[in-house]
Short mmCIF file of C-alpha atoms in Angstrom, two decimals:
data_model
loop_
_atom_site.label_atom_id
_atom_site.label_comp_id
_atom_site.label_asym_id
_atom_site.label_seq_id
_atom_site.Cartn_x
_atom_site.Cartn_y
_atom_site.Cartn_z
CA MET A 273 -1.62 57.78 12.38
CA SER A 274 -0.80 54.41 12.55
CA LEU A 275 -0.99 51.76 9.92
CA VAL A 276 -0.76 47.98 9.51
CA VAL A 277 0.29 47.34 5.84
CA LEU A 278 -0.26 44.21 4.24
CA VAL A 279 1.85 42.92 1.63
CA THR A 280 2.07 39.22 -0.10
CA LEU A 281 5.06 38.36 -1.90
CA PRO A 282 6.85 34.85 -2.68
CA PRO A 283 7.87 33.13 0.36
CA GLU A 284 11.78 33.04 -0.58
CA ARG A 285 11.29 37.09 -0.67
CA ALA A 286 9.73 37.63 2.63
CA HIS A 287 12.61 37.62 5.08
CA ASP A 288 14.70 39.88 3.13
CA LEU A 289 12.16 42.61 2.43
CA ALA A 290 11.12 42.68 6.10
CA ARG A 291 14.72 43.16 7.39
CA THR A 292 15.30 45.85 4.95
CA LEU A 293 12.11 47.83 5.98
CA VAL A 294 12.91 47.64 9.61
CA ALA A 295 16.77 48.44 9.15
CA GLU A 296 15.83 51.38 7.22
CA HIS A 297 13.29 52.49 10.11
CA LEU A 298 10.37 52.60 7.47
CA ALA A 299 8.77 49.69 9.69
CA GLY A 300 8.95 49.31 13.32
CA CYS A 301 8.01 45.52 13.37
CA VAL A 302 7.29 43.34 10.30
CA ASN A 303 5.45 39.98 10.95
CA ILE A 304 5.93 37.03 8.29
CA LEU A 305 2.74 34.87 8.03
CA PRO A 306 3.92 31.95 6.02
CA GLY A 307 1.71 29.47 4.11
CA VAL A 308 -0.71 31.77 2.31
CA HIS A 309 -2.24 30.28 -0.60
CA SER A 310 -3.48 32.97 -2.99
CA VAL A 311 -6.01 32.40 -5.72
CA TYR A 312 -6.43 35.58 -7.94
CA ARG A 313 -7.14 36.65 -11.51
CA TRP A 314 -4.21 37.83 -13.62
CA GLN A 315 -4.17 38.98 -17.20
CA GLY A 316 -7.50 37.15 -17.69
CA ASP A 317 -6.63 33.82 -16.16
CA VAL A 318 -7.29 32.36 -12.40
CA ALA A 319 -3.76 32.00 -11.12
CA GLU A 320 -2.75 30.23 -7.69
CA ASP A 321 0.52 30.68 -5.78
CA PRO A 322 1.86 29.96 -2.43
CA GLU A 323 2.99 33.22 -0.66
CA SER A 324 3.86 34.79 2.60
CA MET A 325 1.89 37.87 4.04
CA LEU A 326 3.47 40.65 5.87
CA LEU A 327 2.45 42.31 8.51
CA ILE A 328 3.97 45.66 8.70
CA LYS A 329 3.63 48.27 11.56
CA THR A 330 4.39 51.83 10.43
CA SER A 331 2.97 55.41 10.59
CA GLY A 332 1.32 57.62 8.10
CA GLU A 333 4.34 59.69 7.83
CA LYS A 334 6.39 56.93 6.66
CA TYR A 335 3.68 55.14 4.38
CA PRO A 336 4.96 56.97 1.19
CA GLU A 337 8.37 56.23 1.61
CA LEU A 338 7.50 52.35 2.59
CA GLU A 339 5.28 52.14 -0.29
CA ALA A 340 7.96 53.45 -2.56
CA ARG A 341 10.62 51.00 -1.37
CA ILE A 342 8.15 47.90 -1.33
CA LYS A 343 7.35 48.68 -5.37
CA SER A 344 11.29 48.97 -5.77
CA LEU A 345 12.10 45.67 -4.26
CA HIS A 346 9.12 43.65 -4.94
CA PRO A 347 9.27 41.06 -7.69
CA TYR A 348 5.38 41.44 -8.79
CA GLU A 349 4.34 43.88 -11.52
CA VAL A 350 1.43 44.82 -9.38
CA PRO A 351 2.37 44.21 -5.65
CA GLU A 352 -0.49 43.96 -3.19
CA ILE A 353 0.13 46.72 -0.84
CA ILE A 354 -2.75 47.55 1.54
CA ALA A 355 -2.59 49.90 4.28
CA LEU A 356 -5.01 49.92 7.33
CA GLN A 357 -5.30 52.54 9.65
CA TYR A 358 -6.01 51.77 13.08
CA ASP A 359 -6.80 54.23 16.13
CA ARG A 360 -6.65 51.66 19.37
CA ALA A 361 -3.51 50.35 20.65
CA LEU A 362 -1.61 49.81 23.61
CA PRO A 363 -0.20 53.19 24.45
CA GLU A 364 3.42 51.87 25.29
CA PHE A 365 3.43 49.91 21.77
CA GLN A 366 2.46 53.21 19.94
CA THR A 367 5.30 54.98 21.95
CA TRP A 368 7.61 52.23 21.03
CA LEU A 369 6.57 52.42 17.29
CA ARG A 370 7.42 55.91 17.13
CA GLU A 371 10.55 55.41 18.65
CA ALA A 372 11.26 52.47 16.31
CA LEU A 373 10.68 54.65 13.16
CA THR A 374 13.14 57.43 14.29
CA SER A 375 16.29 57.10 12.24
#
């Protein structure tokens, strides 16, 4: 099973988290999308913050480790971590992803 995991975080923290996840073979690739403006409810108030969105490519097998690592490094009390399963991708990409996740 292949996953794309969405994570938002402060822009100044995005690059370090992305590099860590790839270096530790928890992600094959992480795209950093800057310029996200989030509006959300937190502790009864409406809040707004500039953020970056990470698009993390990984496998279902790696997900528990990936989630734990993100939670350990993420500055938010409740980080947004959303895993989306996909069933269609270029076969060569799938092969590359499996190889990239092998430590």
